[in-house]
PDB file of C-alpha atoms in Angstrom:
ATOM      1  CA  MET O   1      19.724 -10.641  -9.261  1.00  0.00           C
ATOM      2  CA  VAL O   2      17.704  -9.849  -6.211  1.00  0.00           C
ATOM      3  CA  TYR O   3      14.593  -8.785  -7.876  1.00  0.00           C
ATOM      4  CA  LEU O   4      13.326  -8.642 -11.532  1.00  0.00           C
ATOM      5  CA  SER O   5      11.080  -5.940 -12.740  1.00  0.00           C
ATOM      6  CA  VAL O   6       9.203  -6.095 -15.917  1.00  0.00           C
ATOM      7  CA  ILE O   7       7.222  -3.200 -17.362  1.00  0.00           C
ATOM      8  CA  LEU O   8       4.395  -4.911 -19.203  1.00  0.00           C
ATOM      9  CA  PHE O   9       2.766  -1.854 -20.530  1.00  0.00           C
ATOM     10  CA  THR O  10       1.744   1.853 -20.240  1.00  0.00           C
ATOM     11  CA  LEU O  11      -1.579   3.287 -21.162  1.00  0.00           C
ATOM     12  CA  LEU O  12      -2.545   6.985 -21.023  1.00  0.00           C
ATOM     13  CA  LEU O  13      -6.339   6.792 -20.324  1.00  0.00           C
ATOM     14  CA  ASN O  14      -6.937  10.493 -20.153  1.00  0.00           C
ATOM     15  CA  SER O  15      -4.993  13.490 -18.979  1.00  0.00           C
ATOM     16  CA  ARG O  16      -5.454  12.628 -15.380  1.00  0.00           C
ATOM     17  CA  LEU O  17      -4.826   9.028 -15.324  1.00  0.00           C
ATOM     18  CA  LEU O  18      -1.654   7.141 -16.018  1.00  0.00           C
ATOM     19  CA  ILE O  19      -1.450   3.400 -15.690  1.00  0.00           C
ATOM     20  CA  SER O  20       1.687   1.162 -15.798  1.00  0.00           C
ATOM     21  CA  ALA O  21       1.654  -2.603 -14.945  1.00  0.00           C
ATOM     22  CA  GLU O  22       4.683  -4.050 -13.455  1.00  0.00           C
ATOM     23  CA  THR O  23       5.793  -7.422 -11.944  1.00  0.00           C
ATOM     24  CA  VAL O  24       8.439  -7.790  -9.380  1.00  0.00           C
ATOM     25  CA  VAL O  25      10.019 -10.983  -8.264  1.00  0.00           C
ATOM     26  CA  THR O  26      12.139 -11.259  -5.219  1.00  0.00           C
ATOM     27  CA  CYS O  27      13.908 -14.329  -3.784  1.00  0.00           C
ATOM     28  CA  ASP O  28      12.876 -15.215  -0.285  1.00  0.00           C
ATOM     29  CA  GLY O  29      14.960 -13.379   2.532  1.00  0.00           C
ATOM     30  CA  PHE O  30      15.658 -10.368   0.330  1.00  0.00           C
ATOM     31  CA  VAL O  31      14.050  -6.963   0.119  1.00  0.00           C
ATOM     32  CA  GLN O  32      11.212  -6.560  -2.345  1.00  0.00           C
ATOM     33  CA  ARG O  33      11.106  -3.026  -3.533  1.00  0.00           C
ATOM     34  CA  LEU O  34       8.009  -1.664  -5.483  1.00  0.00           C
ATOM     35  CA  SER O  35       8.050   1.935  -6.957  1.00  0.00           C
ATOM     36  CA  CYS O  36       6.412   4.266  -9.203  1.00  0.00           C
ATOM     37  CA  ASP O  37       8.157   6.970 -11.196  1.00  0.00           C
ATOM     38  CA  SER O  38       4.753   8.614 -11.595  1.00  0.00           C
ATOM     39  CA  GLY O  39       1.675   8.115  -9.368  1.00  0.00           C
ATOM     40  CA  VAL O  40       1.153   5.601  -6.492  1.00  0.00           C
ATOM     41  CA  ILE O  41       1.249   1.810  -6.127  1.00  0.00           C
ATOM     42  CA  ARG O  42      -1.832  -0.415  -6.303  1.00  0.00           C
ATOM     43  CA  VAL O  43      -1.187  -4.064  -5.657  1.00  0.00           C
ATOM     44  CA  ASP O  44      -3.151  -6.448  -7.820  1.00  0.00           C
ATOM     45  CA  SER O  45      -1.779  -9.787  -6.487  1.00  0.00           C
ATOM     46  CA  SER O  46       1.159 -10.992  -4.458  1.00  0.00           C
ATOM     47  CA  THR O  47       2.345 -14.707  -3.973  1.00  0.00           C
ATOM     48  CA  PHE O  48       4.761 -16.617  -2.110  1.00  0.00           C
ATOM     49  CA  GLY O  49       5.965 -20.069  -3.396  1.00  0.00           C
ATOM     50  CA  ARG O  50       7.533 -21.525  -6.547  1.00  0.00           C
ATOM     51  CA  THR O  51       5.773 -22.125  -9.884  1.00  0.00           C
ATOM     52  CA  ASN O  52       8.943 -22.136 -12.046  1.00  0.00           C
ATOM     53  CA  SER O  53      12.086 -24.248 -11.439  1.00  0.00           C
ATOM     54  CA  ASN O  54      14.549 -21.610 -12.979  1.00  0.00           C
ATOM     55  CA  ILE O  55      13.444 -18.480 -10.914  1.00  0.00           C
ATOM     56  CA  CYS O  56      15.757 -17.850  -7.861  1.00  0.00           C
ATOM     57  CA  SER O  57      17.591 -21.171  -8.448  1.00  0.00           C
ATOM     58  CA  VAL O  58      21.155 -20.005  -8.734  1.00  0.00           C
ATOM     59  CA  GLY O  59      23.373 -21.949  -6.031  1.00  0.00           C
ATOM     60  CA  ARG O  60      20.221 -23.964  -4.865  1.00  0.00           C
ATOM     61  CA  PRO O  61      20.231 -27.763  -4.934  1.00  0.00           C
ATOM     62  CA  GLN O  62      17.796 -29.323  -7.297  1.00  0.00           C
ATOM     63  CA  GLY O  63      15.679 -30.644  -4.403  1.00  0.00           C
ATOM     64  CA  GLN O  64      14.954 -27.060  -3.376  1.00  0.00           C
ATOM     65  CA  THR O  65      13.652 -26.106  -6.845  1.00  0.00           C
ATOM     66  CA  VAL O  66      11.802 -29.133  -8.344  1.00  0.00           C
ATOM     67  CA  ASN O  67       8.294 -28.529  -6.688  1.00  0.00           C
ATOM     68  CA  THR O  68       6.715 -25.911  -8.871  1.00  0.00           C
ATOM     69  CA  GLN O  69       3.245 -26.619  -7.595  1.00  0.00           C
ATOM     70  CA  CYS O  70       3.529 -24.159  -4.534  1.00  0.00           C
ATOM     71  CA  SER O  71       1.768 -20.847  -4.116  1.00  0.00           C
ATOM     72  CA  MET O  72      -0.181 -18.898  -1.594  1.00  0.00           C
ATOM     73  CA  ASP O  73      -1.528 -15.357  -1.521  1.00  0.00           C
ATOM     74  CA  VAL O  74       0.347 -12.756   0.467  1.00  0.00           C
ATOM     75  CA  PRO O  75      -2.385  -9.946   1.272  1.00  0.00           C
ATOM     76  CA  VAL O  76       0.005  -8.012   3.558  1.00  0.00           C
ATOM     77  CA  VAL O  77       1.959  -6.601   0.532  1.00  0.00           C
ATOM     78  CA  SER O  78      -1.231  -4.632  -0.690  1.00  0.00           C
ATOM     79  CA  LYS O  79      -2.035  -3.643   3.005  1.00  0.00           C
ATOM     80  CA  ARG O  80       1.499  -2.145   3.231  1.00  0.00           C
ATOM     81  CA  CYS O  81       2.217  -0.627  -0.252  1.00  0.00           C
ATOM     82  CA  ASP O  82      -1.080   0.604  -1.672  1.00  0.00           C
ATOM     83  CA  GLY O  83      -1.124   4.392  -1.931  1.00  0.00           C
ATOM     84  CA  LEU O  84       2.735   4.575  -1.669  1.00  0.00           C
ATOM     85  CA  SER O  85       5.116   5.827  -4.361  1.00  0.00           C
ATOM     86  CA  VAL O  86       7.894   3.593  -3.041  1.00  0.00           C
ATOM     87  CA  CYS O  87       7.558   0.600  -0.817  1.00  0.00           C
ATOM     88  CA  GLU O  88      10.254  -1.592   0.429  1.00  0.00           C
ATOM     89  CA  LEU O  89       9.523  -4.846   2.394  1.00  0.00           C
ATOM     90  CA  ASN O  90      11.849  -7.431   4.156  1.00  0.00           C
ATOM     91  CA  THR O  91      10.622 -10.641   2.885  1.00  0.00           C
ATOM     92  CA  GLN O  92      11.941 -12.540   5.753  1.00  0.00           C
ATOM     93  CA  GLY O  93       8.922 -13.995   7.484  1.00  0.00           C
ATOM     94  CA  LEU O  94       6.581 -11.634   5.384  1.00  0.00           C
ATOM     95  CA  ALA O  95       4.313 -14.693   4.426  1.00  0.00           C
ATOM     96  CA  ALA O  96       1.982 -16.008   7.201  1.00  0.00           C
ATOM     97  CA  ARG O  97       3.159 -19.614   6.756  1.00  0.00           C
ATOM     98  CA  ASP O  98       5.328 -21.826   4.794  1.00  0.00           C
ATOM     99  CA  PRO O  99       3.339 -23.173   1.818  1.00  0.00           C
ATOM    100  CA  CYS O 100       5.992 -25.957   1.051  1.00  0.00           C
ATOM    101  CA  ASP O 101       8.685 -26.884   3.452  1.00  0.00           C
ATOM    102  CA  GLY O 102      12.065 -27.768   1.802  1.00  0.00           C
ATOM    103  CA  THR O 103      11.355 -25.698  -1.125  1.00  0.00           C
ATOM    104  CA  TYR O 104      13.328 -22.492  -1.747  1.00  0.00           C
ATOM    105  CA  LYS O 105      10.602 -19.892  -2.641  1.00  0.00           C
ATOM    106  CA  TYR O 106      10.187 -16.301  -3.993  1.00  0.00           C
ATOM    107  CA  TYR O 107       7.579 -13.523  -3.852  1.00  0.00           C
ATOM    108  CA  THR O 108       5.956 -12.388  -7.055  1.00  0.00           C
ATOM    109  CA  THR O 109       3.993  -9.074  -6.799  1.00  0.00           C
ATOM    110  CA  ASN O 110       1.855  -7.524  -9.671  1.00  0.00           C
ATOM    111  CA  TYR O 111       1.120  -4.124  -9.312  1.00  0.00           C
ATOM    112  CA  ILE O 112       0.060  -0.897 -11.225  1.00  0.00           C
ATOM    113  CA  CYS O 113       1.123   2.713 -10.906  1.00  0.00           C
ATOM    114  CA  ILE O 114      -1.833   5.122 -11.142  1.00  0.00           C
ATOM    115  CA  THR O 115      -2.069   8.826 -10.533  1.00  0.00           C
ATOM    116  CA  ALA O 116      -4.331   9.434  -7.819  1.00  0.00           C
ATOM    117  CA  GLU O 117      -5.583  12.156  -5.367  1.00  0.00           C
ATOM    118  CA  LYS O 118      -4.526  12.078  -1.779  1.00  0.00           C
ATOM    119  CA  THR O 119      -5.261  13.785   1.504  1.00  0.00           C
ATOM    120  CA  VAL O 120      -3.203  13.581   4.632  1.00  0.00           C
ATOM    121  CA  THR O 121      -4.486  14.412   8.294  1.00  0.00           C
ATOM    122  CA  CYS O 122      -2.096  14.626  11.043  1.00  0.00           C
ATOM    123  CA  HIS O 123      -2.904  12.641  14.181  1.00  0.00           C
ATOM    124  CA  GLY O 124      -5.725  14.460  16.317  1.00  0.00           C
ATOM    125  CA  GLY O 125      -6.972  16.427  13.293  1.00  0.00           C
ATOM    126  CA  TYR O 126     -10.235  15.914  11.250  1.00  0.00           C
ATOM    127  CA  ALA O 127     -10.650  15.108   7.489  1.00  0.00           C
ATOM    128  CA  TYR O 128     -13.814  16.530   6.126  1.00  0.00           C
ATOM    129  CA  LEU O 129     -14.799  15.113   2.734  1.00  0.00           C
ATOM    130  CA  LYS O 130     -17.776  16.506   0.711  1.00  0.00           C
ATOM    131  CA  CYS O 131     -18.933  15.569  -2.780  1.00  0.00           C
ATOM    132  CA  GLU O 132     -20.626  18.360  -4.639  1.00  0.00           C
ATOM    133  CA  SER O 133     -22.585  15.634  -6.539  1.00  0.00           C
ATOM    134  CA  GLY O 134     -22.205  11.782  -6.461  1.00  0.00           C
ATOM    135  CA  LYS O 135     -20.837   9.551  -3.801  1.00  0.00           C
ATOM    136  CA  ILE O 136     -17.699   9.334  -1.808  1.00  0.00           C
ATOM    137  CA  GLN O 137     -15.489   6.297  -2.831  1.00  0.00           C
ATOM    138  CA  ILE O 138     -12.124   5.962  -0.849  1.00  0.00           C
ATOM    139  CA  ASN O 139      -9.923   3.203  -2.215  1.00  0.00           C
ATOM    140  CA  THR O 140      -7.082   3.071   0.183  1.00  0.00           C
ATOM    141  CA  ALA O 141      -6.441   4.213   3.835  1.00  0.00           C
ATOM    142  CA  HIS O 142      -3.389   4.053   5.935  1.00  0.00           C
ATOM    143  CA  TYR O 143      -3.131   5.139   9.575  1.00  0.00           C
ATOM    144  CA  GLY O 144       0.553   5.139  10.842  1.00  0.00           C
ATOM    145  CA  ARG O 145       3.784   6.446   9.582  1.00  0.00           C
ATOM    146  CA  THR O 146       5.551   5.475   6.215  1.00  0.00           C
ATOM    147  CA  ASP O 147       8.133   8.314   6.098  1.00  0.00           C
ATOM    148  CA  LYS O 148       9.843  10.702   8.425  1.00  0.00           C
ATOM    149  CA  ILE O 149       8.703  13.911   6.738  1.00  0.00           C
ATOM    150  CA  THR O 150       4.879  13.893   6.680  1.00  0.00           C
ATOM    151  CA  CYS O 151       3.305  15.485   9.635  1.00  0.00           C
ATOM    152  CA  SER O 152       6.778  16.131  11.204  1.00  0.00           C
ATOM    153  CA  GLU O 153       6.685  19.893  11.923  1.00  0.00           C
ATOM    154  CA  GLY O 154       7.236  20.599  15.672  1.00  0.00           C
ATOM    155  CA  ARG O 155       7.501  16.875  16.454  1.00  0.00           C
ATOM    156  CA  PRO O 156      10.451  15.486  18.417  1.00  0.00           C
ATOM    157  CA  SER O 157      12.745  13.227  16.238  1.00  0.00           C
ATOM    158  CA  SER O 158      11.979  10.089  18.537  1.00  0.00           C
ATOM    159  CA  GLU O 159       8.306  10.395  17.325  1.00  0.00           C
ATOM    160  CA  LEU O 160       9.282  10.215  13.630  1.00  0.00           C
ATOM    161  CA  GLN O 161      11.910   7.327  13.461  1.00  0.00           C
ATOM    162  CA  ASN O 162       9.686   4.413  12.869  1.00  0.00           C
ATOM    163  CA  SER O 163       8.561   4.828   9.215  1.00  0.00           C
ATOM    164  CA  ASN O 164       7.473   1.143   9.058  1.00  0.00           C
ATOM    165  CA  CYS O 165       4.223   1.683  11.027  1.00  0.00           C
ATOM    166  CA  TYR O 166       0.787   0.402   9.612  1.00  0.00           C
ATOM    167  CA  SER O 167      -2.590   0.185  11.309  1.00  0.00           C
ATOM    168  CA  PRO O 168      -4.191  -3.106  10.297  1.00  0.00           C
ATOM    169  CA  ASN O 169      -7.255  -2.828   8.308  1.00  0.00           C
ATOM    170  CA  ALA O 170      -7.515   0.844   8.177  1.00  0.00           C
ATOM    171  CA  LEU O 171      -9.777   1.036   5.315  1.00  0.00           C
ATOM    172  CA  ALA O 172     -12.629  -0.740   7.109  1.00  0.00           C
ATOM    173  CA  PRO O 173     -13.572   2.054   9.431  1.00  0.00           C
ATOM    174  CA  VAL O 174     -13.001   4.809   6.782  1.00  0.00           C
ATOM    175  CA  SER O 175     -15.363   2.829   4.318  1.00  0.00           C
ATOM    176  CA  LYS O 176     -17.931   2.285   6.914  1.00  0.00           C
ATOM    177  CA  SER O 177     -17.961   6.084   7.729  1.00  0.00           C
ATOM    178  CA  CYS O 178     -17.633   7.543   4.106  1.00  0.00           C
ATOM    179  CA  ASN O 179     -18.196   5.242   1.139  1.00  0.00           C
ATOM    180  CA  GLY O 180     -21.583   5.892  -0.544  1.00  0.00           C
ATOM    181  CA  LEU O 181     -22.234   9.051   1.253  1.00  0.00           C
ATOM    182  CA  GLU O 182     -22.225  12.638  -0.010  1.00  0.00           C
ATOM    183  CA  SER O 183     -20.023  13.993   2.873  1.00  0.00           C
ATOM    184  CA  CYS O 184     -18.390  12.556   5.976  1.00  0.00           C
ATOM    185  CA  GLU O 185     -15.914  13.609   8.714  1.00  0.00           C
ATOM    186  CA  LEU O 186     -12.910  11.366   9.958  1.00  0.00           C
ATOM    187  CA  PHE O 187     -10.994  11.811  13.215  1.00  0.00           C
ATOM    188  CA  ALA O 188      -7.388  10.627  12.892  1.00  0.00           C
ATOM    189  CA  THR O 189      -6.898   8.997  16.189  1.00  0.00           C
ATOM    190  CA  GLN O 190      -6.286   5.628  17.762  1.00  0.00           C
ATOM    191  CA  THR O 191      -9.691   5.725  19.234  1.00  0.00           C
ATOM    192  CA  VAL O 192     -10.804   4.995  15.798  1.00  0.00           C
ATOM    193  CA  PHE O 193      -7.848   3.066  14.207  1.00  0.00           C
ATOM    194  CA  THR O 194      -5.740   0.394  15.998  1.00  0.00           C
ATOM    195  CA  ASP O 195      -2.411   1.975  17.265  1.00  0.00           C
ATOM    196  CA  PRO O 196       0.261   0.171  15.407  1.00  0.00           C
ATOM    197  CA  CYS O 197       3.162   1.839  16.944  1.00  0.00           C
ATOM    198  CA  VAL O 198       3.045   3.364  20.437  1.00  0.00           C
ATOM    199  CA  GLY O 199       5.156   6.458  20.730  1.00  0.00           C
ATOM    200  CA  THR O 200       5.210   7.388  16.997  1.00  0.00           C
ATOM    201  CA  TYR O 201       3.478  10.370  15.813  1.00  0.00           C
ATOM    202  CA  LYS O 202       0.871   9.098  13.346  1.00  0.00           C
ATOM    203  CA  TYR O 203      -1.142  10.438  10.408  1.00  0.00           C
ATOM    204  CA  LEU O 204      -4.220   9.242   8.252  1.00  0.00           C
ATOM    205  CA  SER O 205      -3.555   9.129   4.563  1.00  0.00           C
ATOM    206  CA  LEU O 206      -6.507   8.572   2.210  1.00  0.00           C
ATOM    207  CA  LEU O 207      -6.207   7.736  -1.605  1.00  0.00           C
ATOM    208  CA  PHE O 208      -8.759   8.260  -4.224  1.00  0.00           C
ATOM    209  CA  LEU O 209      -8.391   6.862  -7.700  1.00  0.00           C
ATOM    210  CA  PRO O 210     -10.155   8.984 -10.130  1.00  0.00           C
ATOM    211  CA  PRO O 211     -12.856   9.830 -10.140  1.00  0.00           C
ATOM    212  CA  ILE O 212     -12.889  10.843  -6.586  1.00  0.00           C
ATOM    213  CA  CYS O 213     -16.625  10.853  -6.291  1.00  0.00           C
ATOM    214  CA  THR O 214     -18.894   8.747  -8.423  1.00  0.00           C
ATOM    215  CA  PRO O 215     -19.392  10.251 -10.838  1.00  0.00           C
ATOM    216  CA  PHE O 216     -18.191  13.764  -9.813  1.00  0.00           C
ATOM    217  CA  LYS O 217     -15.451  15.422  -7.870  1.00  0.00           C
ATOM    218  CA  CYS O 218     -14.943  15.802  -4.175  1.00  0.00           C
ATOM    219  CA  ASP O 219     -14.066  18.906  -1.970  1.00  0.00           C
ATOM    220  CA  LEU O 220     -11.363  17.628   0.361  1.00  0.00           C
ATOM    221  CA  ARG O 221     -10.760  19.838   3.433  1.00  0.00           C
ATOM    222  CA  LYS O 222      -9.327  19.295   6.850  1.00  0.00           C
ATOM    223  CA  ARG O 223     -10.689  20.717   9.963  1.00  0.00           C
ATOM    224  CA  LYS O 224      -8.299  21.738  12.623  1.00  0.00           C
TER     225      LYS O 224
END
């Protein structure tokens, strides 16, 4: 089995918020797939290594599975998957380094599915956020392209093909400009965010976990 998905629990917190916690284990070299039937992904933790001699051990010599004291965090999983309903990652070379040479390793990702409000601003546009009361709190931000449909109208096919495009640390400028304020304006362009894929038409996606504003609701609008 390439990956094992275990639904740990499902809690209905209120009429707007549904949380399900899941764990996915993927053997090194295979594709890890995270998905939410309802809501979006928020990664709690992701590790690479081996802490159990039986997981991902079929067909492997004992010498490759005996070391169970091997583990390192893989933050890139959270950066790429948070805010998406489906996320597929090729694990080949996904971790920054090899934590235990000679041991056959696997990825373990714990994540929750949670309903969230989302706003998307196409490249070159402005997102205007305003809280009627309270302060803005943006939880996840992506600048790039993760599918071929969003912000595709009128764009040539060549600008939509790369759907594995993520700007590193997109949340940092967003948080600096908006979090803790009553209103803010964001410009969706590579002058603000690092251009992760030259030639691809990109967009800015912002994720708000309820409540959107603390403690009240936001007015999300886009300026053309």
